Amino acid sequence: MSHLLDYISANAQRFESELMELLAIPSISTEPENAPDVRRCAEWLSSHLTAIGLQNVKVFPTKGHPIVYADWLDAGADKPTILFYGHYDVQPVDPLNLWTNPPFEPTVRDGKVFARGATDDKGQVFLHVKCLEAWLATHGSLPVNVKLLIEGEEEIGSANLEGFLEEHKQMLACDSVVISDTSMYRKGQPSIVYGLRGLCYMEVHVQGPNRDLHSGSFGGAVQNPLNALAHIIAKLKDENGRIQIPGFYDDVIELTAEDHTQFAALDFDEGDYKRAVDVDDLGGEPDYTPLERLGARPTLDVNGFIGGFTGTGAKTVLPAKASAKISMRLVANQNTDDIAAKFTDYVQKVAPKGVRVTVENHHGANPVLVPRDGFAVQAAVRALERAFGKTPVFTREGGSIPITLLFSTILNAPTVLMGFGLNSENAHSPDEHFDLENFHLGIKASALFYEELG
Ligand code: BES
Ligand code: ZN
């Protein structure tokens, strides 16, 4: 064991340099012009996995971006099989001018590496790769059977992964899944996430007249698509943040008294939270605490508005069309397809006359609650405790990992969400970074996790 941990500390510097190489590849899954970079990233990973001694390393093409698979199954049939899942794709970098260093020129400052994908999720994927390397280099073997599944479409909804799971059920069969793509409650406090929200991402298109019109000559007689869109959006929520779509809350599992107690047990300072994002007050449903609203309540947010004159100064114009990108975060047991249908019906119903409204469904994810018991969760608790010197807490997160529910329905395996990111690390924002101390502690914790499992 000390041999294993010695190897991890002796190679820390090299691990960081290799992570920088991975972070330099602009694997933005949503941008068509980055498709070759996404492929290059899959290939970089696969050669790395081969080099550290994993077997059956393969890059599977899909209709979208490739899936990387590797395994090491010589631990024996009496040992459990663990499937590690992560993603190597990243979010777009805009607004680019707000980055301190270019997003694909990884830079270390204050013990953190700054680059797009650093915390979400390349740094967290790579720490598992490095702990496997440490095991293979020091023992020539792993304490359990391990499979790795690293995809390139998580940030765009994992559309091709469900089919892949169905098609490769045998290859992916396992006793438990482990994912490191979530956050710790705070630095120094290891955390196991047991709830993730789902997502339903829609776009509402409003078409008015056949061309932009003079707002004096036509305004008042012709319906304005931007006003119509504002009207539709205003109908979606009431002043207390309650979503007005009929049936929206039908499948929401209400928090139990025990859930309220668990949320209340996490120390949360509203003042610190407000200061961190620089707002005077928080929003949302008044009957729930902020942590409950983030982890256990659904939301509806406009992500973007498109339409009309946005240049400098004033232009009197009645725009021909407008659209809005709207996301809903869902909680167990809401279903993303069901919510998309209810949203579409309601938007059509409240749309004013004089415009044509179409609703587009971009992508979605179902919410999950994963079990808090089971052999792998227990192993994670012990490993995190040993690595961080602190007992982990159980939390629920507001983000989504689309495939999580399907690991239980298709592979019949429970998932452990053992993440090493921090919510303050600017995932999806400019200056995304990953704390290098957590990177190294994560390597240690994962190495001990596999030991505990064995
Ligand atoms: N790593 C995140 C999910 C996450 C964020 C978990 C914060 C816990 C805390 C993941 O990569 C992500 O961003 N997912 C997308 C999925 C969507 C595009 C379908 C998300 O949540 O927006
Ligand atoms: Zn992620």
CSV table of C-alpha atoms and ligand atoms in Angstrom, one decimal:
chain,number,residue,atom,x,y,z
A,1,MET,CA,0.0,0.0,0.0
A,2,SER,CA,2.7,2.5,1.0
A,3,HIS,CA,4.3,1.5,-2.3
A,4,LEU,CA,1.2,2.6,-4.2
A,5,LEU,CA,0.9,5.9,-2.3
A,6,ASP,CA,4.7,6.5,-2.8
A,7,TYR,CA,4.3,6.0,-6.5
A,8,ILE,CA,1.4,8.6,-6.6
A,9,SER,CA,3.5,11.2,-4.7
A,10,ALA,CA,6.7,10.5,-6.7
A,11,ASN,CA,4.9,11.0,-10.0
A,12,ALA,CA,2.6,13.9,-9.0
A,13,GLN,CA,4.5,16.4,-11.3
A,14,ARG,CA,4.3,14.2,-14.3
A,15,PHE,CA,0.6,13.6,-13.7
A,16,GLU,CA,0.0,17.3,-13.8
A,17,SER,CA,1.9,17.8,-17.1
A,18,GLU,CA,-0.1,15.0,-18.7
A,19,LEU,CA,-3.3,16.5,-17.5
A,20,MET,CA,-2.3,19.8,-19.2
A,21,GLU,CA,-1.8,17.9,-22.4
A,22,LEU,CA,-5.3,16.5,-22.2
A,23,LEU,CA,-6.7,19.9,-21.3
A,24,ALA,CA,-5.1,21.5,-24.4
A,25,ILE,CA,-7.3,19.6,-26.7
A,26,PRO,CA,-10.4,21.7,-27.6
A,27,SER,CA,-13.0,18.9,-27.4
A,28,ILE,CA,-16.1,21.1,-27.5
A,29,SER,CA,-18.9,18.6,-28.4
A,30,THR,CA,-21.5,21.1,-29.5
A,31,GLU,CA,-19.4,23.0,-32.1
A,32,PRO,CA,-19.4,21.2,-35.4
A,33,GLU,CA,-16.0,22.7,-36.3
A,34,ASN,CA,-14.4,21.0,-33.3
A,35,ALA,CA,-15.4,17.5,-34.3
A,36,PRO,CA,-11.9,16.6,-35.4
A,37,ASP,CA,-10.6,17.8,-32.0
A,38,VAL,CA,-13.2,15.7,-30.2
A,39,ARG,CA,-11.9,12.7,-32.1
A,40,ARG,CA,-8.3,13.6,-31.4
A,41,CYS,CA,-9.1,13.7,-27.7
A,42,ALA,CA,-10.7,10.2,-27.8
A,43,GLU,CA,-7.5,9.0,-29.5
A,44,TRP,CA,-5.3,10.7,-27.1
A,45,LEU,CA,-7.1,9.0,-24.2
A,46,SER,CA,-7.1,5.6,-25.9
A,47,SER,CA,-3.3,5.7,-26.5
A,48,HIS,CA,-2.9,6.8,-22.9
A,49,LEU,CA,-5.0,4.0,-21.6
A,50,THR,CA,-3.0,1.5,-23.6
A,51,ALA,CA,0.3,2.9,-22.4
A,52,ILE,CA,-0.7,2.4,-18.7
A,53,GLY,CA,-1.5,-1.2,-19.3
A,54,LEU,CA,-5.3,-1.4,-19.7
A,55,GLN,CA,-6.7,-4.0,-22.1
A,56,ASN,CA,-9.2,-4.1,-24.9
A,57,VAL,CA,-8.8,-0.4,-25.4
A,58,LYS,CA,-11.2,0.7,-28.2
A,59,VAL,CA,-12.6,3.9,-29.7
A,60,PHE,CA,-16.1,3.2,-30.8
A,61,PRO,CA,-17.5,5.5,-33.4
A,62,THR,CA,-21.1,6.7,-33.0
A,63,LYS,CA,-23.5,8.8,-35.1
A,64,GLY,CA,-22.0,11.7,-33.0
A,65,HIS,CA,-18.7,11.7,-31.1
A,66,PRO,CA,-16.7,8.5,-30.3
A,67,ILE,CA,-16.9,6.5,-27.1
A,68,VAL,CA,-13.7,5.3,-25.4
A,69,TYR,CA,-13.7,1.9,-23.7
A,70,ALA,CA,-11.0,0.0,-21.9
A,71,ASP,CA,-10.9,-2.7,-19.3
A,72,TRP,CA,-8.7,-4.9,-17.0
A,73,LEU,CA,-10.5,-8.1,-16.0
A,74,ASP,CA,-7.9,-10.3,-14.5
A,75,ALA,CA,-8.8,-9.8,-10.8
A,76,GLY,CA,-10.9,-13.0,-11.0
A,77,ALA,CA,-14.5,-13.9,-10.9
A,78,ASP,CA,-14.7,-13.6,-7.1
A,79,LYS,CA,-13.9,-9.9,-7.3
A,80,PRO,CA,-16.4,-7.3,-8.2
A,81,THR,CA,-16.4,-5.5,-11.5
A,82,ILE,CA,-16.5,-1.7,-11.4
A,83,LEU,CA,-17.5,0.4,-14.4
A,84,PHE,CA,-16.0,3.9,-14.3
A,85,TYR,CA,-17.9,6.5,-16.4
A,86,GLY,CA,-16.8,10.0,-17.3
A,87,HIS,CA,-16.8,12.4,-20.2
A,88,TYR,CA,-14.0,14.0,-22.2
A,89,ASP,CA,-16.1,16.5,-24.1
A,90,VAL,CA,-16.3,20.1,-22.8
A,91,GLN,CA,-18.6,23.1,-23.0
A,92,PRO,CA,-18.1,26.1,-25.4
A,93,VAL,CA,-15.7,28.8,-24.2
A,94,ASP,CA,-17.7,32.0,-24.8
A,95,PRO,CA,-17.4,34.7,-23.6
A,96,LEU,CA,-13.8,34.3,-24.6
A,97,ASN,CA,-12.7,37.8,-23.6
A,98,LEU,CA,-13.4,37.0,-19.9
A,99,TRP,CA,-10.8,34.3,-19.7
A,100,THR,CA,-7.5,35.2,-18.0
A,101,ASN,CA,-5.6,32.7,-20.1
A,102,PRO,CA,-6.8,31.2,-23.4
A,103,PRO,CA,-9.2,28.3,-22.4
A,104,PHE,CA,-7.0,25.6,-24.2
A,105,GLU,CA,-3.7,26.9,-23.0
A,106,PRO,CA,-3.8,25.3,-19.5
A,107,THR,CA,-2.1,27.6,-16.9
A,108,VAL,CA,-1.4,26.9,-13.3
A,109,ARG,CA,-2.0,29.7,-10.8
A,110,ASP,CA,-2.4,29.4,-7.0
A,111,GLY,CA,-2.4,25.6,-7.1
A,112,LYS,CA,-5.2,25.5,-9.6
A,113,VAL,CA,-5.1,24.6,-13.3
A,114,PHE,CA,-7.2,26.9,-15.4
A,115,ALA,CA,-8.6,25.5,-18.7
A,116,ARG,CA,-12.0,24.6,-20.2
A,117,GLY,CA,-12.8,21.1,-19.0
A,118,ALA,CA,-10.4,21.2,-16.0
A,119,THR,CA,-13.0,20.3,-13.4
A,120,ASP,CA,-15.8,19.2,-15.8
A,121,ASP,CA,-14.7,16.6,-16.4
A,122,LYS,CA,-11.2,15.9,-17.8
A,123,GLY,CA,-9.4,16.5,-14.5
A,124,GLN,CA,-11.8,14.1,-12.7
A,125,VAL,CA,-11.5,11.5,-15.4
A,126,PHE,CA,-7.8,11.7,-15.5
A,127,LEU,CA,-7.4,11.2,-11.7
A,128,HIS,CA,-9.0,7.8,-12.1
A,129,VAL,CA,-6.7,7.0,-15.0
A,130,LYS,CA,-3.7,7.9,-12.9
A,131,CYS,CA,-4.8,5.8,-9.9
A,132,LEU,CA,-5.2,2.8,-12.2
A,133,GLU,CA,-1.7,3.5,-13.6
A,134,ALA,CA,-0.4,3.6,-10.0
A,135,TRP,CA,-1.9,0.2,-9.3
A,136,LEU,CA,-0.7,-1.4,-12.4
A,137,ALA,CA,2.8,0.1,-12.1
A,138,THR,CA,3.3,-1.0,-8.5
A,139,HIS,CA,1.4,-4.3,-8.3
A,140,GLY,CA,1.1,-5.4,-11.9
A,141,SER,CA,-2.6,-5.8,-11.2
A,142,LEU,CA,-5.8,-4.2,-10.0
A,143,PRO,CA,-7.6,-5.3,-6.8
A,144,VAL,CA,-10.9,-5.5,-8.7
A,145,ASN,CA,-12.1,-5.9,-12.3
A,146,VAL,CA,-12.3,-2.5,-13.9
A,147,LYS,CA,-14.1,-1.2,-17.1
A,148,LEU,CA,-13.8,2.4,-18.3
A,149,LEU,CA,-16.4,4.2,-20.4
A,150,ILE,CA,-15.5,7.7,-21.4
A,151,GLU,CA,-17.8,9.5,-23.7
A,152,GLY,CA,-17.7,12.6,-25.9
A,153,GLU,CA,-21.3,13.8,-25.8
A,154,GLU,CA,-22.3,14.3,-22.1
A,155,GLU,CA,-22.5,18.0,-22.4
A,156,ILE,CA,-25.0,17.7,-25.3
A,157,GLY,CA,-27.2,15.1,-23.7
A,158,SER,CA,-25.5,11.7,-24.3
A,159,ALA,CA,-27.9,11.0,-27.2
A,160,ASN,CA,-25.9,8.1,-28.6
A,161,LEU,CA,-25.0,6.5,-25.3
A,162,GLU,CA,-28.3,4.8,-24.5
A,163,GLY,CA,-28.2,2.8,-27.7
A,164,PHE,CA,-24.5,1.9,-26.9
A,165,LEU,CA,-25.5,0.6,-23.5
A,166,GLU,CA,-28.2,-1.5,-25.0
A,167,GLU,CA,-26.0,-2.8,-27.7
A,168,HIS,CA,-23.0,-3.6,-25.4
A,169,LYS,CA,-24.8,-4.8,-22.3
A,170,GLN,CA,-22.5,-7.8,-22.0
A,171,MET,CA,-19.3,-5.8,-22.5
A,172,LEU,CA,-20.4,-3.2,-19.9
A,173,ALA,CA,-21.9,-5.7,-17.3
A,174,CYS,CA,-20.7,-4.7,-13.8
A,175,ASP,CA,-21.6,-4.8,-10.1
A,176,SER,CA,-21.4,-1.0,-9.6
A,177,VAL,CA,-20.8,2.1,-11.6
A,178,VAL,CA,-18.6,5.0,-10.3
A,179,ILE,CA,-18.7,8.5,-11.7
A,180,SER,CA,-16.5,11.4,-10.8
A,181,ASP,CA,-18.3,14.4,-12.3
A,182,THR,CA,-19.8,16.1,-9.3
A,183,SER,CA,-18.7,18.5,-6.7
A,184,MET,CA,-17.5,18.3,-3.1
A,185,TYR,CA,-19.7,20.2,-0.6
A,186,ARG,CA,-16.7,22.4,0.0
A,187,LYS,CA,-12.9,22.2,-0.1
A,188,GLY,CA,-11.7,19.7,2.5
A,189,GLN,CA,-15.1,18.1,2.8
A,190,PRO,CA,-15.3,14.9,0.8
A,191,SER,CA,-18.8,14.3,-0.5
A,192,ILE,CA,-20.9,11.6,-2.1
A,193,VAL,CA,-23.8,12.9,-4.2
A,194,TYR,CA,-27.0,10.8,-4.0
A,195,GLY,CA,-29.3,13.0,-6.1
A,196,LEU,CA,-28.9,14.7,-9.5
A,197,ARG,CA,-31.4,16.8,-11.3
A,198,GLY,CA,-32.6,16.1,-14.8
A,199,LEU,CA,-33.0,18.5,-17.6
A,200,CYS,CA,-35.5,19.5,-20.3
A,201,TYR,CA,-34.0,22.0,-22.7
A,202,MET,CA,-36.5,23.7,-25.1
A,203,GLU,CA,-36.5,26.5,-27.6
A,204,VAL,CA,-39.6,28.6,-28.4
A,205,HIS,CA,-39.7,30.2,-31.8
A,206,VAL,CA,-42.1,32.9,-32.5
A,207,GLN,CA,-42.7,34.0,-36.1
A,208,GLY,CA,-44.7,37.2,-36.8
A,209,PRO,CA,-44.9,39.2,-40.0
A,210,ASN,CA,-42.9,38.1,-43.1
A,211,ARG,CA,-40.2,40.8,-42.6
A,212,ASP,CA,-39.1,43.4,-40.0
A,213,LEU,CA,-41.5,46.3,-40.1
A,214,HIS,CA,-41.5,50.0,-39.3
A,215,SER,CA,-42.8,50.1,-35.7
A,216,GLY,CA,-44.7,53.3,-36.3
A,217,SER,CA,-46.4,52.3,-39.5
A,218,PHE,CA,-47.3,48.8,-38.3
A,219,GLY,CA,-47.0,48.8,-34.4
A,220,GLY,CA,-50.4,48.4,-32.8
A,221,ALA,CA,-51.9,46.5,-35.7
A,222,VAL,CA,-49.4,43.7,-36.1
A,223,GLN,CA,-48.5,41.5,-33.2
A,224,ASN,CA,-44.9,41.9,-32.1
A,225,PRO,CA,-43.1,38.5,-31.8
A,226,LEU,CA,-40.8,39.7,-29.0
A,227,ASN,CA,-43.8,41.1,-27.0
A,228,ALA,CA,-45.6,37.8,-27.6
A,229,LEU,CA,-42.6,35.8,-26.4
A,230,ALA,CA,-42.3,38.0,-23.3
A,231,HIS,CA,-46.0,37.3,-22.6
A,232,ILE,CA,-45.5,33.5,-23.0
A,233,ILE,CA,-42.5,33.5,-20.7
A,234,ALA,CA,-44.3,35.6,-18.1
A,235,LYS,CA,-47.0,32.9,-18.0
A,236,LEU,CA,-44.5,30.2,-17.2
A,237,LYS,CA,-44.0,31.1,-13.5
A,238,ASP,CA,-45.8,33.0,-10.8
A,239,GLU,CA,-44.2,35.6,-8.6
A,240,ASN,CA,-43.2,32.9,-6.0
A,241,GLY,CA,-41.3,30.9,-8.6
A,242,ARG,CA,-44.0,28.3,-8.9
A,243,ILE,CA,-44.1,26.8,-12.4
A,244,GLN,CA,-47.5,27.2,-14.0
A,245,ILE,CA,-47.4,24.4,-16.6
A,246,PRO,CA,-50.4,22.1,-15.8
A,247,GLY,CA,-49.2,18.8,-14.4
A,248,PHE,CA,-45.6,20.0,-14.0
A,249,TYR,CA,-45.3,18.9,-10.4
A,250,ASP,CA,-47.3,15.6,-10.7
A,251,ASP,CA,-44.3,13.3,-10.4
A,252,VAL,CA,-42.2,15.3,-8.1
A,253,ILE,CA,-41.2,13.3,-5.0
A,254,GLU,CA,-41.9,15.7,-2.0
A,255,LEU,CA,-39.1,16.0,0.6
A,256,THR,CA,-39.7,13.8,3.6
A,257,ALA,CA,-39.1,15.1,7.2
A,258,GLU,CA,-35.8,13.1,7.1
A,259,ASP,CA,-34.7,14.8,3.8
A,260,HIS,CA,-35.4,18.2,5.4
A,261,THR,CA,-33.3,17.2,8.4
A,262,GLN,CA,-30.4,16.0,6.1
A,263,PHE,CA,-30.4,19.2,4.2
A,264,ALA,CA,-30.5,21.3,7.4
A,265,ALA,CA,-27.5,19.3,8.8
A,266,LEU,CA,-25.2,20.8,6.1
A,267,ASP,CA,-23.8,24.0,7.2
A,268,PHE,CA,-24.9,26.7,4.7
A,269,ASP,CA,-24.2,30.4,5.1
A,270,GLU,CA,-26.6,32.4,2.9
A,271,GLY,CA,-24.5,35.5,3.3
A,272,ASP,CA,-21.4,33.8,2.0
A,273,TYR,CA,-23.4,32.3,-0.8
A,274,LYS,CA,-24.8,35.7,-1.9
A,275,ARG,CA,-21.4,37.3,-1.7
A,276,ALA,CA,-19.8,34.6,-3.8
A,277,VAL,CA,-22.1,35.4,-6.7
A,278,ASP,CA,-22.5,39.1,-5.8
A,279,VAL,CA,-26.3,39.3,-5.5
A,280,ASP,CA,-28.3,41.1,-2.8
A,281,ASP,CA,-31.0,38.5,-2.5
A,282,LEU,CA,-31.7,35.0,-3.7
A,283,GLY,CA,-34.7,33.8,-5.8
A,284,GLY,CA,-36.9,30.8,-5.8
A,285,GLU,CA,-39.7,29.1,-3.9
A,286,PRO,CA,-40.0,30.6,-0.4
A,287,ASP,CA,-41.0,27.4,1.3
A,288,TYR,CA,-37.7,25.6,0.7
A,289,THR,CA,-34.2,26.4,1.8
A,290,PRO,CA,-31.6,27.3,-0.9
A,291,LEU,CA,-29.9,23.9,-0.7
A,292,GLU,CA,-33.3,22.2,-1.1
A,293,ARG,CA,-34.2,24.4,-4.0
A,294,LEU,CA,-30.9,23.5,-5.6
A,295,GLY,CA,-31.0,19.8,-5.0
A,296,ALA,CA,-34.5,18.7,-4.7
A,297,ARG,CA,-36.8,21.2,-6.5
A,298,PRO,CA,-37.4,21.7,-10.2
A,299,THR,CA,-36.7,25.0,-12.0
A,300,LEU,CA,-37.5,26.9,-15.2
A,301,ASP,CA,-34.9,29.3,-16.5
A,302,VAL,CA,-34.5,31.4,-19.7
A,303,ASN,CA,-31.0,30.8,-20.9
A,304,GLY,CA,-31.1,33.1,-23.9
A,305,PHE,CA,-33.2,35.5,-25.9
A,306,ILE,CA,-32.8,36.1,-29.6
A,307,GLY,CA,-34.5,38.8,-31.5
A,308,GLY,CA,-34.9,42.4,-32.5
A,309,PHE,CA,-32.5,45.3,-32.7
A,310,THR,CA,-29.5,44.9,-30.3
A,311,GLY,CA,-27.1,47.4,-31.9
A,312,THR,CA,-26.0,50.7,-30.4
A,313,GLY,CA,-28.6,53.4,-30.1
A,314,ALA,CA,-32.2,53.1,-31.0
A,315,LYS,CA,-33.9,51.7,-34.1
A,316,THR,CA,-37.7,51.7,-34.4
A,317,VAL,CA,-38.5,48.3,-35.7
A,318,LEU,CA,-41.1,45.6,-35.2
A,319,PRO,CA,-39.0,42.4,-35.5
A,320,ALA,CA,-40.3,39.6,-37.7
A,321,LYS,CA,-39.3,36.8,-35.3
A,322,ALA,CA,-38.0,36.0,-31.8
A,323,SER,CA,-36.9,33.0,-29.9
A,324,ALA,CA,-35.9,31.9,-26.4
A,325,LYS,CA,-33.9,29.0,-25.1
A,326,ILE,CA,-35.5,27.7,-21.9
A,327,SER,CA,-34.3,25.0,-19.6
A,328,MET,CA,-36.1,23.2,-16.9
A,329,ARG,CA,-34.1,21.3,-14.2
A,330,LEU,CA,-36.1,18.3,-13.1
A,331,VAL,CA,-36.2,16.2,-10.0
A,332,ALA,CA,-37.1,12.5,-9.3
A,333,ASN,CA,-39.5,11.2,-10.6
A,334,GLN,CA,-40.2,13.7,-13.4
A,335,ASN,CA,-39.6,12.5,-16.9
A,336,THR,CA,-38.0,14.7,-19.5
A,337,ASP,CA,-40.2,13.6,-22.4
A,338,ASP,CA,-43.4,14.0,-20.3
A,339,ILE,CA,-42.3,17.6,-19.3
A,340,ALA,CA,-41.4,18.5,-22.9
A,341,ALA,CA,-44.9,17.5,-24.0
A,342,LYS,CA,-46.6,19.5,-21.1
A,343,PHE,CA,-44.4,22.5,-21.8
A,344,THR,CA,-45.2,22.5,-25.5
A,345,ASP,CA,-49.0,22.2,-25.0
A,346,TYR,CA,-49.0,25.0,-22.4
A,347,VAL,CA,-46.9,27.4,-24.6
A,348,GLN,CA,-49.2,26.8,-27.5
A,349,LYS,CA,-52.2,27.5,-25.3
A,350,VAL,CA,-50.9,30.8,-23.9
A,351,ALA,CA,-49.5,32.1,-27.1
A,352,PRO,CA,-51.2,35.3,-28.3
A,353,LYS,CA,-52.9,35.3,-31.6
A,354,GLY,CA,-51.2,36.9,-34.6
A,355,VAL,CA,-47.9,34.9,-34.3
A,356,ARG,CA,-46.9,31.3,-35.2
A,357,VAL,CA,-45.2,29.5,-32.3
A,358,THR,CA,-43.1,26.4,-32.7
A,359,VAL,CA,-41.4,24.6,-29.8
A,360,GLU,CA,-38.2,22.7,-30.3
A,361,ASN,CA,-36.9,20.1,-27.9
A,362,HIS,CA,-33.1,20.3,-27.8
A,363,HIS,CA,-32.1,17.6,-25.3
A,364,GLY,CA,-32.9,16.2,-21.9
A,365,ALA,CA,-31.9,14.1,-19.0
A,366,ASN,CA,-33.8,12.2,-16.4
A,367,PRO,CA,-33.2,13.0,-12.7
A,368,VAL,CA,-31.9,10.3,-10.3
A,369,LEU,CA,-31.7,9.4,-6.7
A,370,VAL,CA,-29.1,6.8,-6.2
A,371,PRO,CA,-28.9,4.4,-3.2
A,372,ARG,CA,-26.9,5.5,-0.2
A,373,ASP,CA,-26.1,2.0,0.9
A,374,GLY,CA,-24.4,-0.9,-0.9
A,375,PHE,CA,-20.9,-2.2,-0.9
A,376,ALA,CA,-19.5,0.4,-3.3
A,377,VAL,CA,-20.9,3.4,-1.4
A,378,GLN,CA,-19.4,1.9,1.8
A,379,ALA,CA,-16.0,1.5,0.0
A,380,ALA,CA,-16.2,5.1,-1.2
A,381,VAL,CA,-17.0,6.3,2.4
A,382,ARG,CA,-13.9,4.5,3.7
A,383,ALA,CA,-11.6,5.6,0.9
A,384,LEU,CA,-12.6,9.2,1.1
A,385,GLU,CA,-12.2,9.2,4.9
A,386,ARG,CA,-8.7,7.7,4.5
A,387,ALA,CA,-7.6,10.1,1.8
A,388,PHE,CA,-9.1,13.4,3.2
A,389,GLY,CA,-9.0,12.5,6.9
A,390,LYS,CA,-12.7,13.5,7.1
A,391,THR,CA,-16.0,11.6,7.0
A,392,PRO,CA,-17.8,12.3,3.7
A,393,VAL,CA,-21.2,14.0,3.7
A,394,PHE,CA,-24.1,12.9,1.4
A,395,THR,CA,-25.5,15.7,-0.8
A,396,ARG,CA,-27.8,16.3,-3.8
A,397,GLU,CA,-26.6,18.4,-6.7
A,398,GLY,CA,-28.5,20.6,-9.1
A,399,GLY,CA,-26.6,19.6,-12.3
A,400,SER,CA,-27.4,16.6,-14.5
A,401,ILE,CA,-25.5,13.6,-15.8
A,402,PRO,CA,-27.9,12.3,-18.4
A,403,ILE,CA,-26.9,8.6,-18.5
A,404,THR,CA,-27.0,8.0,-14.7
A,405,LEU,CA,-30.5,6.6,-14.5
A,406,LEU,CA,-29.8,4.2,-17.4
A,407,PHE,CA,-27.0,2.5,-15.6
A,408,SER,CA,-29.6,1.2,-13.2
A,409,THR,CA,-32.3,0.5,-15.8
A,410,ILE,CA,-30.2,-1.0,-18.5
A,411,LEU,CA,-27.1,-2.4,-16.7
A,412,ASN,CA,-29.0,-3.1,-13.4
A,413,ALA,CA,-26.1,-1.6,-11.5
A,414,PRO,CA,-26.1,1.1,-8.7
A,415,THR,CA,-24.0,4.2,-9.2
A,416,VAL,CA,-21.7,5.9,-6.8
A,417,LEU,CA,-21.2,9.6,-7.4
A,418,MET,CA,-17.8,10.3,-5.9
A,419,GLY,CA,-16.7,13.7,-7.2
A,420,PHE,CA,-13.7,16.0,-6.6
A,421,GLY,CA,-14.8,19.3,-8.2
A,422,LEU,CA,-15.9,22.4,-6.4
A,423,ASN,CA,-19.0,24.4,-7.4
A,424,SER,CA,-16.8,27.5,-7.2
A,425,GLU,CA,-14.5,26.2,-10.0
A,426,ASN,CA,-16.4,27.9,-12.8
A,427,ALA,CA,-17.7,24.9,-14.7
A,428,HIS,CA,-19.3,26.1,-18.0
A,429,SER,CA,-18.0,29.7,-17.2
A,430,PRO,CA,-14.9,31.6,-18.1
A,431,ASP,CA,-11.8,30.7,-16.0
A,432,GLU,CA,-12.9,27.2,-15.3
A,433,HIS,CA,-10.2,25.6,-13.1
A,434,PHE,CA,-9.5,22.5,-11.0
A,435,ASP,CA,-7.8,22.5,-7.6
A,436,LEU,CA,-4.6,20.5,-8.0
A,437,GLU,CA,-4.7,19.5,-4.3
A,438,ASN,CA,-8.0,17.9,-5.0
A,439,PHE,CA,-6.6,16.3,-8.2
A,440,HIS,CA,-3.9,14.6,-6.1
A,441,LEU,CA,-6.2,13.7,-3.2
A,442,GLY,CA,-8.7,12.3,-5.8
A,443,ILE,CA,-6.0,10.0,-7.2
A,444,LYS,CA,-5.3,8.8,-3.7
A,445,ALA,CA,-8.9,8.4,-2.8
A,446,SER,CA,-9.7,6.5,-6.0
A,447,ALA,CA,-6.7,4.2,-5.5
A,448,LEU,CA,-7.9,3.5,-2.0
A,449,PHE,CA,-11.5,3.1,-3.3
A,450,TYR,CA,-10.4,0.2,-5.6
A,451,GLU,CA,-8.4,-1.3,-2.7
A,452,GLU,CA,-11.4,-1.1,-0.4
A,453,LEU,CA,-13.6,-2.8,-3.1
A,454,GLY,CA,-11.1,-5.6,-3.5
B,1,BES,N1,-20.6,17.7,-14.4
B,1,BES,C1,-21.8,18.2,-14.8
B,1,BES,C2,-23.0,17.8,-14.0
B,1,BES,C3,-22.9,18.4,-12.6
B,1,BES,C4,-22.8,19.7,-12.4
B,1,BES,C5,-23.1,17.6,-11.5
B,1,BES,C6,-22.7,20.2,-11.1
B,1,BES,C7,-23.1,18.0,-10.2
B,1,BES,C8,-22.8,19.4,-10.0
B,1,BES,C9,-22.1,17.7,-16.2
B,1,BES,O1,-21.0,17.6,-17.1
B,1,BES,C10,-23.0,18.7,-16.9
B,1,BES,O2,-22.8,19.9,-16.9
B,1,BES,N2,-24.1,18.3,-17.4
B,1,BES,C11,-25.0,19.0,-18.2
B,1,BES,C12,-25.9,18.0,-18.8
B,1,BES,C13,-26.9,18.6,-19.9
B,1,BES,C14,-26.1,19.4,-20.9
B,1,BES,C15,-27.7,17.5,-20.5
B,1,BES,C16,-25.8,20.0,-17.3
B,1,BES,O3,-26.1,19.7,-16.1
B,1,BES,O4,-26.1,21.1,-17.7
B,2,ZN,ZN,-19.4,17.0,-16.4
